[in-house]
Structures are given as structure tokens and as C-alpha cells.
Coordinates of N, CA and C in Angstrom, one line a residue:
M236 N -14.6 53.8 73.7 CA -14.6 52.5 73.2 C -14.7 51.5 74.4
D237 N -15.3 52.0 75.3 CA -15.5 51.2 76.4 C -16.6 50.2 76.3
E238 N -17.2 50.5 75.3 CA -18.4 49.6 75.0 C -17.9 48.2 74.9
K239 N -18.6 47.4 75.5 CA -18.3 46.0 75.3 C -19.2 45.5 74.2
I240 N -18.6 44.8 73.4 CA -19.4 44.1 72.3 C -19.6 42.7 72.7
S241 N -20.7 42.3 72.6 CA -21.0 41.0 73.0 C -20.5 40.0 72.0
K242 N -20.4 38.8 72.5 CA -19.8 37.7 71.7 C -20.6 37.5 70.4
E243 N -21.9 37.6 70.5 CA -22.8 37.3 69.4 C -22.7 38.5 68.4
E244 N -22.6 39.7 68.9 CA -22.4 40.8 68.0 C -21.1 40.7 67.2
L245 N -20.1 40.4 68.0 CA -18.7 40.2 67.4 C -18.8 39.1 66.3
I246 N -19.4 38.1 66.5 CA -19.6 37.0 65.5 C -20.3 37.5 64.3
K247 N -21.4 38.3 64.5 CA -22.1 38.8 63.4 C -21.2 39.8 62.6
I248 N -20.4 40.5 63.2 CA -19.5 41.4 62.5 C -18.4 40.7 61.8
I249 N -17.7 39.7 62.5 CA -16.6 39.0 62.0 C -16.9 38.0 60.9
K250 N -18.0 37.3 61.1 CA -18.4 36.2 60.2 C -18.5 36.7 58.8
P251 N -19.2 37.8 58.4 CA -19.2 38.2 57.0 C -17.8 38.6 56.5
L252 N -17.0 39.2 57.4 CA -15.7 39.6 56.9 C -14.8 38.4 56.6
I253 N -14.9 37.4 57.5 CA -14.1 36.2 57.3 C -14.6 35.4 56.1
A254 N -15.9 35.4 55.9 CA -16.5 34.7 54.7 C -16.0 35.4 53.4
E255 N -16.0 36.7 53.5 CA -15.6 37.5 52.3 C -14.1 37.3 52.0
Q256 N -13.3 37.4 53.1 CA -11.8 37.1 52.9 C -11.5 35.7 52.5
L257 N -12.2 34.8 53.1 CA -12.0 33.4 52.7 C -12.5 33.1 51.3
S258 N -13.6 33.7 50.8 CA -14.0 33.6 49.5 C -13.0 34.2 48.5
A259 N -12.5 35.4 48.8 CA -11.5 36.0 48.0 C -10.2 35.2 47.9
F260 N -9.8 34.6 49.1 CA -8.6 33.8 49.1 C -8.8 32.5 48.2
I261 N -10.0 31.9 48.3 CA -10.3 30.7 47.6 C -10.3 31.0 46.1
R262 N -10.9 32.2 45.7 CA -10.9 32.6 44.3 C -9.5 32.8 43.7
E263 N -8.7 33.5 44.5 CA -7.3 33.8 44.1 C -6.6 32.5 44.0
H264 N -6.7 31.6 44.9 CA -6.0 30.4 44.8 C -6.5 29.4 43.8
E265 N -7.8 29.5 43.5 CA -8.4 28.6 42.4 C -7.8 29.1 41.1
L266 N -7.7 30.4 40.9 CA -7.1 30.9 39.6 C -5.6 30.4 39.5
K267 N -4.9 30.5 40.6 CA -3.5 30.0 40.6 C -3.4 28.5 40.4
A268 N -4.4 27.8 41.0 CA -4.4 26.3 40.8 C -4.7 26.0 39.4
K269 N -5.7 26.7 38.8 CA -6.0 26.5 37.4 C -4.8 26.9 36.5
E270 N -4.1 28.0 36.8 CA -2.9 28.3 36.0 C -1.9 27.3 36.1
I271 N -1.7 26.8 37.3 CA -0.6 25.7 37.5 C -1.1 24.4 36.8
S272 N -2.3 24.1 36.9 CA -2.8 22.9 36.1 C -2.7 23.1 34.6
L273 N -3.0 24.3 34.1 CA -2.9 24.6 32.7 C -1.4 24.6 32.3
I274 N -0.5 25.1 33.1 CA 0.9 25.1 32.8 C 1.4 23.6 32.8
E275 N 1.0 22.8 33.7 CA 1.3 21.4 33.7 C 0.8 20.7 32.5
R276 N -0.4 21.0 32.1 CA -0.9 20.4 30.8 C -0.1 20.8 29.6
I277 N 0.2 22.1 29.6 CA 1.0 22.6 28.4 C 2.4 21.9 28.4
I278 N 3.0 21.7 29.6 CA 4.3 21.0 29.6 C 4.1 19.6 29.1
R279 N 3.1 18.9 29.6 CA 2.8 17.5 29.1 C 2.6 17.5 27.6
V280 N 1.9 18.4 27.1 CA 1.6 18.4 25.6 C 2.9 18.7 24.9
E281 N 3.8 19.6 25.4 CA 5.1 19.9 24.7 C 5.9 18.6 24.8
E282 N 6.0 17.9 25.9 CA 6.8 16.7 26.0 C 6.2 15.7 25.1
E283 N 4.9 15.5 25.0 CA 4.4 14.6 24.0 C 4.7 14.9 22.6
L284 N 4.6 16.2 22.3 CA 5.0 16.6 20.9 C 6.4 16.3 20.6
K285 N 7.3 16.5 21.6 CA 8.7 16.2 21.4 C 8.9 14.7 21.2
A286 N 8.2 13.9 22.0 CA 8.3 12.5 21.8 C 7.8 12.1 20.4
Q287 N 6.7 12.7 20.0 CA 6.1 12.4 18.6 C 7.1 12.8 17.5
R288 N 7.8 13.9 17.7 CA 8.8 14.3 16.7 C 9.9 13.3 16.6
E289 N 10.3 12.8 17.8 CA 11.4 11.8 17.8 C 11.0 10.5 17.2
I290 N 9.7 10.1 17.4 CA 9.2 8.9 16.8 C 9.1 9.1 15.3
I291 N 8.6 10.3 14.8 CA 8.5 10.5 13.4 C 9.9 10.6 12.8
A292 N 10.9 11.2 13.4 CA 12.3 11.2 12.9 C 12.8 9.8 12.8
S293 N 12.5 9.0 13.8 CA 13.0 7.6 13.8 C 12.4 6.8 12.7
L294 N 11.1 7.0 12.5 CA 10.4 6.3 11.4 C 10.9 6.8 10.0
Q295 N 11.2 8.0 9.9 CA 11.7 8.6 8.7 C 13.1 8.0 8.4
R296 N 13.9 7.9 9.4 CA 15.2 7.2 9.2 C 15.1 5.8 8.8
E297 N 14.1 5.1 9.4 CA 13.9 3.7 9.1 C 13.4 3.5 7.7
M298 N 12.4 4.4 7.3 CA 11.9 4.4 5.9 C 13.0 4.7 4.9
N299 N 13.8 5.6 5.2 CA 14.9 5.9 4.3 C 15.9 4.7 4.1
A300 N 16.2 4.1 5.2 CA 17.0 2.9 5.1 C 16.3 1.8 4.3
R301 N 15.0 1.6 4.5 CA 14.3 0.6 3.7 C 14.3 0.9 2.2
F302 N 14.0 2.2 1.9 CA 14.0 2.6 0.5 C 15.4 2.4 -0.1
E303 N 16.4 2.7 0.6 CA 17.8 2.5 0.1 C 18.0 1.0 -0.2
A304 N 17.6 0.2 0.8 CA 17.7 -1.3 0.6 C 16.9 -1.7 -0.6
M305 N 15.7 -1.2 -0.8 CA 14.9 -1.6 -1.9 C 15.5 -1.1 -3.2
E306 N 16.1 0.1 -3.2 CA 16.7 0.6 -4.4 C 17.9 -0.3 -4.8
K307 N 18.7 -0.7 -3.8 CA 19.8 -1.6 -4.1 C 19.3 -2.9 -4.7
R308 N 18.2 -3.5 -4.1 CA 17.7 -4.7 -4.6 C 17.2 -4.5 -6.0
F309 N 16.5 -3.4 -6.3 CA 16.0 -3.2 -7.6 C 17.2 -3.0 -8.6
E310 N 18.2 -2.4 -8.2 CA 19.4 -2.2 -9.1 C 20.0 -3.6 -9.4
A311 N 20.1 -4.5 -8.3 CA 20.6 -5.8 -8.6 C 19.7 -6.6 -9.5
L312 N 18.4 -6.5 -9.3 CA 17.4 -7.2 -10.2 C 17.5 -6.6 -11.6
Q313 N 17.7 -5.3 -11.7 CA 17.9 -4.7 -13.1 C 19.1 -5.3 -13.8
R314 N 20.2 -5.4 -13.0 CA 21.4 -5.9 -13.6 C 21.2 -7.4 -14.0
E315 N 20.5 -8.1 -13.2 CA 20.3 -9.6 -13.5 C 19.4 -9.7 -14.7
M316 N 18.3 -8.8 -14.8 CA 17.4 -8.9 -15.9 C 18.2 -8.5 -17.2
D317 N 19.1 -7.5 -17.1 CA 19.8 -7.1 -18.3 C 20.7 -8.3 -18.8
K318 N 21.3 -9.0 -17.8 CA 22.2 -10.2 -18.2 C 21.3 -11.2 -18.9
R319 N 20.1 -11.5 -18.3 CA 19.2 -12.5 -18.9 C 18.8 -12.1 -20.3
F320 N 18.4 -10.8 -20.4 CA 18.0 -10.3 -21.7 C 19.1 -10.4 -22.7
E321 N 20.3 -10.1 -22.3 CA 21.5 -10.3 -23.2 C 21.6 -11.7 -23.6
A322 N 21.5 -12.6 -22.7 CA 21.6 -14.1 -23.0 C 20.5 -14.5 -23.9
V323 N 19.3 -14.0 -23.7 CA 18.2 -14.3 -24.6 C 18.4 -13.8 -26.0
D324 N 19.0 -12.5 -26.0 CA 19.3 -11.9 -27.3 C 20.3 -12.7 -28.1
K325 N 21.4 -13.2 -27.4 CA 22.4 -14.0 -28.0 C 21.8 -15.3 -28.5
R326 N 20.9 -15.9 -27.7 CA 20.3 -17.1 -28.2 C 19.5 -16.9 -29.4
F327 N 18.7 -15.8 -29.4 CA 17.9 -15.5 -30.6 C 18.7 -15.2 -31.8
E328 N 19.9 -14.5 -31.6 CA 20.8 -14.3 -32.7 C 21.3 -15.6 -33.3
F329 N 21.7 -16.5 -32.3 CA 22.2 -17.8 -32.8 C 21.1 -18.6 -33.5
L330 N 19.9 -18.6 -33.0 CA 18.8 -19.3 -33.7 C 18.5 -18.6 -35.0
Q331 N 18.6 -17.3 -35.1 CA 18.3 -16.6 -36.4 C 19.4 -17.0 -37.4
R332 N 20.7 -17.1 -37.0 CA 21.7 -17.5 -37.9 C 21.5 -19.0 -38.3
E333 N 21.1 -19.8 -37.4 CA 20.8 -21.2 -37.7 C 19.7 -21.4 -38.7
I334 N 18.6 -20.6 -38.4 CA 17.4 -20.6 -39.3 C 17.8 -20.1 -40.7
D335 N 18.6 -19.1 -40.8 CA 19.1 -18.5 -42.1 C 19.9 -19.6 -42.8
R336 N 20.8 -20.3 -42.0 CA 21.6 -21.3 -42.6 C 20.8 -22.5 -43.2
R337 N 19.8 -22.9 -42.4 CA 18.9 -23.9 -42.9 C 18.1 -23.5 -44.1
F338 N 17.6 -22.3 -44.1 CA 16.8 -21.8 -45.3 C 17.8 -21.7 -46.5
D339 N 19.0 -21.3 -46.3 CA 19.9 -21.3 -47.4 C 20.1 -22.7 -48.0
S340 N 20.3 -23.6 -47.1 CA 20.5 -25.0 -47.5 C 19.2 -25.5 -48.2
L341 N 18.1 -25.2 -47.7 CA 16.8 -25.6 -48.3 C 16.7 -25.0 -49.7
E342 N 17.0 -23.7 -49.8 CA 17.0 -23.0 -51.0 C 17.9 -23.6 -52.1
K343 N 19.1 -24.0 -51.7 CA 20.0 -24.7 -52.6 C 19.4 -26.0 -53.1
R344 N 18.8 -26.8 -52.1 CA 18.2 -28.1 -52.5 C 17.1 -27.9 -53.4
L345 N 16.2 -26.9 -53.1 CA 15.1 -26.6 -54.0 C 15.5 -26.2 -55.4
S346 N 16.6 -25.4 -55.4 CA 17.1 -24.9 -56.7 C 17.6 -26.1 -57.5
F347 N 18.3 -27.0 -56.8 CA 18.8 -28.2 -57.4 C 17.7 -29.1 -58.0
L348 N 16.6 -29.3 -57.1 CA 15.4 -30.0 -57.5 C 14.8 -29.4 -58.7
Q349 N 14.7 -28.1 -58.7 CA 14.1 -27.3 -59.8 C 14.8 -27.6 -61.1
W350 N 16.1 -27.5 -61.1 CA 16.9 -27.8 -62.3 C 16.8 -29.3 -62.7
L351 N 16.8 -30.2 -61.6 CA 16.7 -31.6 -61.9 C 15.3 -31.9 -62.6
V352 N 14.3 -31.3 -62.1 CA 12.9 -31.5 -62.7 C 12.9 -31.0 -64.1
A353 N 13.4 -29.8 -64.3 CA 13.5 -29.1 -65.6 C 14.3 -30.0 -66.6
G354 N 15.5 -30.5 -66.1 CA 16.3 -31.3 -66.9 C 15.6 -32.6 -67.2
G355 N 14.8 -33.2 -66.3 CA 14.1 -34.4 -66.5 C 13.0 -34.2 -67.6
F356 N 12.3 -33.1 -67.5 CA 11.2 -32.8 -68.5 C 11.9 -32.6 -69.9
T357 N 13.0 -31.9 -69.9 CA 13.7 -31.7 -71.1 C 14.1 -33.0 -71.7
F358 N 14.7 -33.9 -70.9 CA 15.2 -35.2 -71.4 C 14.0 -36.0 -71.9
V359 N 12.9 -36.0 -71.1 CA 11.7 -36.8 -71.5 C 11.2 -36.2 -72.8
S360 N 11.1 -34.9 -72.9 CA 10.6 -34.3 -74.2 C 11.5 -34.7 -75.3
I361 N 12.8 -34.6 -75.2 CA 13.7 -34.9 -76.3 C 13.5 -36.4 -76.6
L362 N 13.4 -37.2 -75.6 CA 13.2 -38.7 -75.8 C 11.9 -39.0 -76.6
I363 N 10.8 -38.3 -76.2 CA 9.6 -38.5 -76.9 C 9.7 -38.0 -78.3
T364 N 10.4 -36.9 -78.5 CA 10.5 -36.4 -79.9 C 11.4 -37.3 -80.7
L365 N 12.4 -37.9 -80.2 CA 13.3 -38.8 -80.9 C 12.5 -40.1 -81.2
V366 N 11.7 -40.6 -80.3 CA 10.9 -41.8 -80.5 C 9.9 -41.6 -81.7
N367 N 9.3 -40.4 -81.6 CA 8.3 -40.1 -82.7 C 9.0 -39.8 -84.0
F368 N 10.1 -39.3 -84.0 CA 10.9 -39.0 -85.2 C 11.4 -40.3 -85.9
L369 N 11.8 -41.2 -85.0 CA 12.4 -42.5 -85.5 C 11.2 -43.4 -85.9
R370 N 10.2 -43.3 -85.7 CA 9.1 -44.2 -86.1 C 8.7 -44.1 -87.5

């Protein structure tokens, strides 16, 4: 091994080896970098999903609270409408009794007029008969 290798020959031998080793090193580290980048992306996606779940849960609680408030309002409106309908029913009952009373009164007056007219015709008929009989 006493041979002396010239600098240029040494460069020719070492250069491909270094290039090959450097290429392998870069490939290996590119894969690791891609893996790390992918892991970071996965972590960000998981964090975003967690944040979205929290937002959805918050919105759901808000919607439930609003629905409960609306239900209470509807119940209050229902009670108020029931009270108003009861008042209207009472008023209609009162008006119905008043109308019945007025019709009864009118019926009595018409009955009286009917008897009065019948009595008047009878009286006039008797009067005409007496006048004709006395002549």
C-alpha cells in the first residue's frame, strides 16, 4: 500500500461515495421531515376537530336554552289565549242569554198582539153582525 494515490484520483473515488452517502442521508431525512410535517398536520387537524366539537357543544347548549325559553313563552301565550277564549265564551254566553230573553219578550208581545188582533176582528165581526141584525 505504498502506492500513493494522487489527489485527483482520491477525489474521483471519494466524490461518488460522498454523493451517494449524501443522497441517502437527504432521502432519509426528507422522509423523516415529511413524517414530522404529517404528524404536525394531524395534530393541527385533531386540535381543530376538538375546537369544532366544543363550538358545536356550545351552540347546542345555546339552542337548547333558546328552545326552552321559546317553550316557556309559548306556554305563557297558551295560558293567555285560554283566558281570552274563556272570557269570549262567557261574553257569548251572556249575549246568548240576553238574545234569548229578548226573543222571549218579543214572543210574548207578538202573542199579545195576535190575541189583540183576533179579539179586534171578533169584536168588529160581532159589531157588524149586530148592526145588520138591528136594521
